Coordinates of C-alpha atoms in Angstrom, one line a residue:
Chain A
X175 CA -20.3 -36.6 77.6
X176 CA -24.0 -37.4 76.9
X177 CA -23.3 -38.0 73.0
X178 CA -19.7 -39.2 73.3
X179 CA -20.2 -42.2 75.3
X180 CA -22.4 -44.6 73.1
X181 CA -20.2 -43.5 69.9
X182 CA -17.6 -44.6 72.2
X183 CA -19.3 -47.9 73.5
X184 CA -20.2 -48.6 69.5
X185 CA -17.0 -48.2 68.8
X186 CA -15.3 -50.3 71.1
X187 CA -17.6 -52.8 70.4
X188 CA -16.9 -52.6 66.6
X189 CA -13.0 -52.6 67.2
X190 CA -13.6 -56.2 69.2
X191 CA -12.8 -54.5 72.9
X192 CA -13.8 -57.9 74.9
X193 CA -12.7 -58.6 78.4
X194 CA -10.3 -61.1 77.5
X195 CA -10.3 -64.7 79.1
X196 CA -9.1 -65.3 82.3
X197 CA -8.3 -68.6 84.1
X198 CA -10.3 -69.2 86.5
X199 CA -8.9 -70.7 89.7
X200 CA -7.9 -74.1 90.3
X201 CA -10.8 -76.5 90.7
X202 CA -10.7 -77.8 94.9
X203 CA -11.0 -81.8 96.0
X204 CA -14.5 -83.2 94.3
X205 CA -16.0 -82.9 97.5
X206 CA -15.0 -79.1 98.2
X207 CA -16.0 -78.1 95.1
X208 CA -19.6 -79.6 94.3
X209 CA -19.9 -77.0 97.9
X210 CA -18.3 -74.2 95.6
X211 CA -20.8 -75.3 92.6
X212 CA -24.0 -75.7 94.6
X213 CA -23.0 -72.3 96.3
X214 CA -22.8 -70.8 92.7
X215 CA -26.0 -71.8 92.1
X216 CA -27.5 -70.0 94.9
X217 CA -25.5 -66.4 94.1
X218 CA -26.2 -64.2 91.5
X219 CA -24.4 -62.9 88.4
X220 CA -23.8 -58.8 88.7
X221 CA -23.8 -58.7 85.3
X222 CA -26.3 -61.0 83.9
X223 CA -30.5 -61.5 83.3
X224 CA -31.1 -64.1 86.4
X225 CA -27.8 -66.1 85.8
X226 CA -26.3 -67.8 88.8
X227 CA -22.2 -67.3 88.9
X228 CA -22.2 -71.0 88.4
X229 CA -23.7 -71.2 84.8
X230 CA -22.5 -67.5 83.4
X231 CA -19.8 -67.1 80.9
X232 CA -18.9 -63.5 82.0
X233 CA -16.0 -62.7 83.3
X234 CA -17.3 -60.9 86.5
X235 CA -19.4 -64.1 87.7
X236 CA -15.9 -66.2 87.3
X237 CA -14.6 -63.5 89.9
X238 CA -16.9 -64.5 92.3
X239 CA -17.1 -68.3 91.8
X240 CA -13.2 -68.0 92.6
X241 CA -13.6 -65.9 95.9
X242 CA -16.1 -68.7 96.5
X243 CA -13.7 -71.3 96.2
X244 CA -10.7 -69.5 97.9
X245 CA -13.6 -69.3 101.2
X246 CA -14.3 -72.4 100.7
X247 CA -10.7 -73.3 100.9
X248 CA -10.4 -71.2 104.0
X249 CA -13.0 -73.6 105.8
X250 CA -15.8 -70.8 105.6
X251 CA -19.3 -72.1 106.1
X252 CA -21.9 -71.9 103.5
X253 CA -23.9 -69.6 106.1
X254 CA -20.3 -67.2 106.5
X255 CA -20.4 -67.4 102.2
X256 CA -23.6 -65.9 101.5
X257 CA -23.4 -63.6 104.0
X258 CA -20.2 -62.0 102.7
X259 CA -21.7 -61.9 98.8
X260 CA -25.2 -60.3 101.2
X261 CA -23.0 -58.0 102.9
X262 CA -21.9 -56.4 99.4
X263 CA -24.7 -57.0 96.9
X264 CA -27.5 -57.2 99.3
X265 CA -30.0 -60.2 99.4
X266 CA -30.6 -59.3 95.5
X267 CA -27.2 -61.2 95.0
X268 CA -29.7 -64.5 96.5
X269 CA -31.1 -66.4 93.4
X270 CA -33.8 -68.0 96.5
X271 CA -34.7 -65.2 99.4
X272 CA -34.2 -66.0 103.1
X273 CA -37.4 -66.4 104.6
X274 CA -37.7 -63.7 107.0
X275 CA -40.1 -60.1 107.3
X276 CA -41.8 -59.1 103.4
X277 CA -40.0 -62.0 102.2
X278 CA -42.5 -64.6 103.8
X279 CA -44.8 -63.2 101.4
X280 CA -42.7 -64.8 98.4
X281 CA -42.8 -68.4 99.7
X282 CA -46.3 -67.9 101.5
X283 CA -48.4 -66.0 98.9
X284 CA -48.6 -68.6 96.8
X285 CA -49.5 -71.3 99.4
X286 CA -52.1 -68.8 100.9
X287 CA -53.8 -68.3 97.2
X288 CA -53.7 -71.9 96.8
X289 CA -55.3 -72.1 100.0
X290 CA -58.0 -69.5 99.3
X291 CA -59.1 -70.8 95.9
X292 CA -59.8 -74.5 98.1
X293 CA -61.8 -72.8 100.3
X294 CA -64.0 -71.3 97.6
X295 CA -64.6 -74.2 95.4
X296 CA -65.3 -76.5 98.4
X297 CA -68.1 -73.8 99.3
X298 CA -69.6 -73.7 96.0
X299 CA -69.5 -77.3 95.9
X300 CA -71.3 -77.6 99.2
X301 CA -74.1 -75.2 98.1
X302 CA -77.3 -76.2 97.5
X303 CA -79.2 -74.7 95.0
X304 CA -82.3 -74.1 97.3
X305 CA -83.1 -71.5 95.3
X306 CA -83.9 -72.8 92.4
X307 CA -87.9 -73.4 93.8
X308 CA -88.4 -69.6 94.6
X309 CA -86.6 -68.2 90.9
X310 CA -89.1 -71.0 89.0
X311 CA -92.1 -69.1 91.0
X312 CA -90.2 -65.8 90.4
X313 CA -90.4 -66.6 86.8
X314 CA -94.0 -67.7 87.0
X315 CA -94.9 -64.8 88.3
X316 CA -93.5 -63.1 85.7
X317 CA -95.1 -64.9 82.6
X318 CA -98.1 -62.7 80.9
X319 CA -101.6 -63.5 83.4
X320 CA -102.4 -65.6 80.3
X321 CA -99.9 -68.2 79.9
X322 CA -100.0 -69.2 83.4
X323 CA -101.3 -72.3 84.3
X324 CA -103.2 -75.2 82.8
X325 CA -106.5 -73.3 83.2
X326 CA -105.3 -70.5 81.0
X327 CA -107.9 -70.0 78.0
X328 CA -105.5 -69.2 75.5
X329 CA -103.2 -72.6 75.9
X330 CA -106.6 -74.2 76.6
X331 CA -107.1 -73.5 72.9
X332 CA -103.9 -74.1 71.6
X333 CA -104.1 -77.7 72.7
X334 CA -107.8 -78.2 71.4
X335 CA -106.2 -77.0 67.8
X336 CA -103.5 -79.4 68.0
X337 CA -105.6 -82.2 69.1
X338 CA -108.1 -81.9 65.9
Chain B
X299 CA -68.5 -66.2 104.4
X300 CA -70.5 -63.3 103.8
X301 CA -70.1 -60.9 100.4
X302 CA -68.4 -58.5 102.8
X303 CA -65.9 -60.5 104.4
X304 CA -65.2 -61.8 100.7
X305 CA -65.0 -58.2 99.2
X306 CA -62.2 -57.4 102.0
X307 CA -60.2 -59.9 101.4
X308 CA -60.1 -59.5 97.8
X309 CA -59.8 -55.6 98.3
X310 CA -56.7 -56.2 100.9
X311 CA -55.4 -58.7 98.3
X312 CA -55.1 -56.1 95.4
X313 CA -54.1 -53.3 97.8
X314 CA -50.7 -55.9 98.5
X315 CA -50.4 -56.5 94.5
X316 CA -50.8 -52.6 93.9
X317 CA -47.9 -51.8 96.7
X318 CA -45.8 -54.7 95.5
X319 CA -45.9 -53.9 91.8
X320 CA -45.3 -50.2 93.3
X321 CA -42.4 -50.7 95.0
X322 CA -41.0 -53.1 91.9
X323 CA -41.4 -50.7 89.1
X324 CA -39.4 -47.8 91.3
X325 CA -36.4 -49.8 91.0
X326 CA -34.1 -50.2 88.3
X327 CA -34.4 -53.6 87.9
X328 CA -30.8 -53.8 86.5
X329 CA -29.2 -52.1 89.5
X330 CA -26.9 -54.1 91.6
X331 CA -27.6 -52.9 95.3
X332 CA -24.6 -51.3 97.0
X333 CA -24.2 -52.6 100.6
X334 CA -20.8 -51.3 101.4
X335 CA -21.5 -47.2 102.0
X336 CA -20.7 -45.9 105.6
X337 CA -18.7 -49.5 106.1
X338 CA -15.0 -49.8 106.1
X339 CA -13.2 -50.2 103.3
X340 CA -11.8 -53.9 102.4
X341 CA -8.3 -53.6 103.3
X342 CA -5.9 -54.6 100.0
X343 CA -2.1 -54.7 99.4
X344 CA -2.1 -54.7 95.1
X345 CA 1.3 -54.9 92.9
X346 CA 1.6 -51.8 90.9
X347 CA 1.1 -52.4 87.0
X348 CA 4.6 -50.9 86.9
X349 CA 6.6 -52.9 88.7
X350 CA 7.7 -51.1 91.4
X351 CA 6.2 -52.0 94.4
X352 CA 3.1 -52.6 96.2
X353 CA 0.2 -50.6 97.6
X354 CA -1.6 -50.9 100.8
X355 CA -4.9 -49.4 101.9
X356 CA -3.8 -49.1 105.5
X357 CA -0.5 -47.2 104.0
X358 CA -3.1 -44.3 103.1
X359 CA -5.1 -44.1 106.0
X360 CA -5.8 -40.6 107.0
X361 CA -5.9 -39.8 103.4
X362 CA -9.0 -39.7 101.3
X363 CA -8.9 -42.0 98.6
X364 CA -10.3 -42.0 95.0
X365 CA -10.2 -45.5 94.0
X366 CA -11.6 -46.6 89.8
X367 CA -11.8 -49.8 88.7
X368 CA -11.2 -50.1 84.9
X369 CA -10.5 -52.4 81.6
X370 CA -8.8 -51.7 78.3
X371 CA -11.8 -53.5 76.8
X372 CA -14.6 -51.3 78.5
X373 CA -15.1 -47.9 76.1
X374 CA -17.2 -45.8 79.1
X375 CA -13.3 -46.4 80.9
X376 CA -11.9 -44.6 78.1
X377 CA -14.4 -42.1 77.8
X378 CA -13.5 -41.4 81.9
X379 CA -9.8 -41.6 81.5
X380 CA -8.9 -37.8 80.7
X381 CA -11.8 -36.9 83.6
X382 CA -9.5 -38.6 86.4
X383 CA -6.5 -37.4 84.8
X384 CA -7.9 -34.0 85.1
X385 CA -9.4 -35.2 88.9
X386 CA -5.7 -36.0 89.6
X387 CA -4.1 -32.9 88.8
X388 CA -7.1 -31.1 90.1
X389 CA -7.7 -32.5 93.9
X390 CA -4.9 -34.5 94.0
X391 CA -3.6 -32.4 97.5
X392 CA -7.2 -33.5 98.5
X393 CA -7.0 -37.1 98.1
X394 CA -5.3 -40.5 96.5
X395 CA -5.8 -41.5 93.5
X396 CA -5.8 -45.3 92.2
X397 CA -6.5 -47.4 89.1
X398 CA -7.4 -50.7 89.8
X399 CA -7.1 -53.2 86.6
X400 CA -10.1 -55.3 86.3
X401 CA -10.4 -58.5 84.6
X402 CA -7.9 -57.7 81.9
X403 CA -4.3 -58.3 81.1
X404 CA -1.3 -56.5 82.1
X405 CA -0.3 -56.3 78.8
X406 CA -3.8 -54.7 77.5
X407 CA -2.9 -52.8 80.3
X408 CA 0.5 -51.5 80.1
X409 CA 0.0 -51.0 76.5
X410 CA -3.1 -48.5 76.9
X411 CA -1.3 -46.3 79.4
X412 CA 1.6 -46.4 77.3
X413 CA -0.6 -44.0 74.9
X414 CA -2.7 -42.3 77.5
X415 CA -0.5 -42.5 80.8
X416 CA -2.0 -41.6 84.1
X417 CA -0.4 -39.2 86.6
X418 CA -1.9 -41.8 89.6
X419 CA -0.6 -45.4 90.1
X420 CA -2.4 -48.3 88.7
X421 CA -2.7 -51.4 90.8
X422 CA -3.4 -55.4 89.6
X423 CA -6.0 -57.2 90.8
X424 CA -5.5 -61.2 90.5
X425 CA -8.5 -63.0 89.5
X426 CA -10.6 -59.5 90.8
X427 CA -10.5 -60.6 94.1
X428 CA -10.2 -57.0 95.7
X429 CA -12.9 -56.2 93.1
X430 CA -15.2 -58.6 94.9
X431 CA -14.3 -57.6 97.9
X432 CA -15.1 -53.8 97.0
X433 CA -18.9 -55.1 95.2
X434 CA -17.5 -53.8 92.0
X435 CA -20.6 -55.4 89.6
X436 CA -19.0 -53.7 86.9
X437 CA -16.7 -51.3 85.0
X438 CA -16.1 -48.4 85.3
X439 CA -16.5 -47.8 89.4
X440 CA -15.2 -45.4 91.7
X441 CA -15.1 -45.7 95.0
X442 CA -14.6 -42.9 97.5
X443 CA -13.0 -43.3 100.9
X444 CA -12.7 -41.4 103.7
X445 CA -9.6 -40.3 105.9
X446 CA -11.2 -42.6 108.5
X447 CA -11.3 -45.7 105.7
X448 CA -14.5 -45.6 105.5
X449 CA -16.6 -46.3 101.9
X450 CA -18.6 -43.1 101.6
X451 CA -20.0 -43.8 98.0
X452 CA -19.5 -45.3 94.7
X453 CA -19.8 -43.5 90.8
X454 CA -21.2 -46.7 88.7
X455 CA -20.5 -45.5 85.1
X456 CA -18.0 -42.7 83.8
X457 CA -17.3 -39.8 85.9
X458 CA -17.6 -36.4 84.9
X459 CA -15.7 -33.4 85.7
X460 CA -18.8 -32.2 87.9
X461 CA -19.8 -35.5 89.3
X462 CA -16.0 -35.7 90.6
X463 CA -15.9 -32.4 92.0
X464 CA -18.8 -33.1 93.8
X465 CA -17.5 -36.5 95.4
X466 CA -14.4 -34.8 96.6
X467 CA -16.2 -31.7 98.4
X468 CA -18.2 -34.3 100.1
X469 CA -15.0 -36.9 100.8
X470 CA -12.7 -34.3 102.3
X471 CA -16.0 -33.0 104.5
X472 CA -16.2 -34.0 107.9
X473 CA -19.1 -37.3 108.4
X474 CA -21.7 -34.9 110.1
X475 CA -21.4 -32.3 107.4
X476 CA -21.8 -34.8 105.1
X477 CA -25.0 -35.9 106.1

């Protein structure tokens, strides 16, 4: 079975086996069916990379923009729509997650990150640089015993060169 | 805040991203979720591709029922076919069998099982609407019910011989065996 069925799907594919064409249904009153379209937009393709049913070609998201518009033609609600699509494909079938439990994260992660990086620019804003005074006697400290000072022979004569 | 306070929050914030990324890169990202096991079957009454009738899902109730959604265009169908002809002959005292059509004409139809004919009735689906209704996201897919009517699994992809023997010894099981 293993080796059979890509010869099989290269083969169909080389003999032009396409899902053919169908019609989708008819399109409802304008007002009805910008509702179907905007609902499209929310529901995700089965067979697709992060296409709603709305914008794919395949044949499979035309199946569920027409139960969309036959539930829409029922007089389901939008809220009664997604559920049935949730009920089947599980909230992946959502294009935008429902905020509720680990989805919070999703739409407040970002805000709480944005939030955090504030927070730590405005403190290293506020920051003084008090000390600066203790690192310059740090560093004095650390300079050889003989270039410390004015009173240090060595620069003492350094200067007296220069000046002649 | 102090460097520890600051160290936590960026530790907790990694451990998050670490369990997150975790949990993403278990899943198939490709795999449609299937909602439907342990629920009742979506009741359907489908025209038979050969004319002669209908066929209702409450007409089989307190039978299992093997139920594969197909195409004439889809090869891993093909590949399938002679498995569920075999199923059929094999189990069919065990359960129904049925073909549902899927986004494909009745002529592509007709015409294919003119050269390989199945032993099981085939059913059409307008527009896919039962398909919808069953969370096909796909061909081919078969669905298993119980004598109750109840969904206890889907086969995404061709069946094999084992795969089906399998599904049938746990369809014709009672629930708490099952489990």
């Amino acid at each position: 079975m293993g080796s059979v069925l890509p010869l099989a799907i290269l083969l169909s594919t080389a003999l032009g086996d396409f899902a053919p064409q169908q019609a989708g249904s008819e399109p409802l009153e304008p007002a009805l069916e910008a509702r179907v379209q905007k609902l499209g937009k929310q529901l995700r393709c089965a067979v697709c990379q992060g296409l709603s049913i709305s914008d794919s070609p395949a044949s499979m998201a035309r199946a569920q923009l027409d139960k969309v518009r036959s539930m829409v033609a029922e007089g389901k609600s939008d809220e009664e729509i997604r559920a049935y699509f949730v009920e089947r494909y599980g909230e992946w079938v959502l294009l935008q997650p429902e905020a509720h439990g680990i989805n919070w994260l999703v739409w407040l992660g970002p805000v709480a990150l944005l939030l955090i990086g504030f927070v730590v620019i405005a403190r290293q804003i506020q920051k003084k640089p008090a000390a600066a005074p203790e690192a310059n006697a740090e560093q004095q400290s650390k300079r050889p015993a003989h270039a410390q000072g004015d009173d240090d022979e060595y620069l003492a004569r350094v200067r007296a060169e220069l000046e002649r | 805040m102090s460097w520890r306070w600051s160290v936590l929050i960026a530790a907790a914030a990694c451990a998050a991203l670490v369990v997150i990324l975790a949990k993403g890169f278990g899943k198939d990202p490709h795999e449609v979720p299937f909602m439907l096991a342990g629920k009742p079957a979506p009741a359907f009454s489908l025209q038979k591709l050969d004319g002669t009738g209908k066929i209702t899902l409450a007409e089989l109730k307190g039978r299992p029922v093997v139920i594969n959604f197909w195409a004439t265009w889809c090869g891993p169908c093909k590949v399938e076919h002679p498995v569920l002809d075999w199923g059929y002959r094999q189990y069919a005292r065990q359960a129904e069998f049925l073909g549902v059509v899927f986004e494909d004409t009745v002529d592509n139809a007709r015409s294919f099982l003119q050269m390989s004919p199945t032993p099981f009735p085939q059913l059409v689906d307008p527009q896919s609407q039962i398909a919808v209704d069953y969370g096909v996201a796909g061909v081919p897919e078969t669905y298993f019910i119980d004598a109750q009517g109840v969904i206890r699994g889907k086969h995404v992809g061709p069946l094999s011989p084992d795969a089906l023997t399998a599904r049938i010894k746990d369809l014709v099981q009672p629930v708490a065996q099952a489990r």
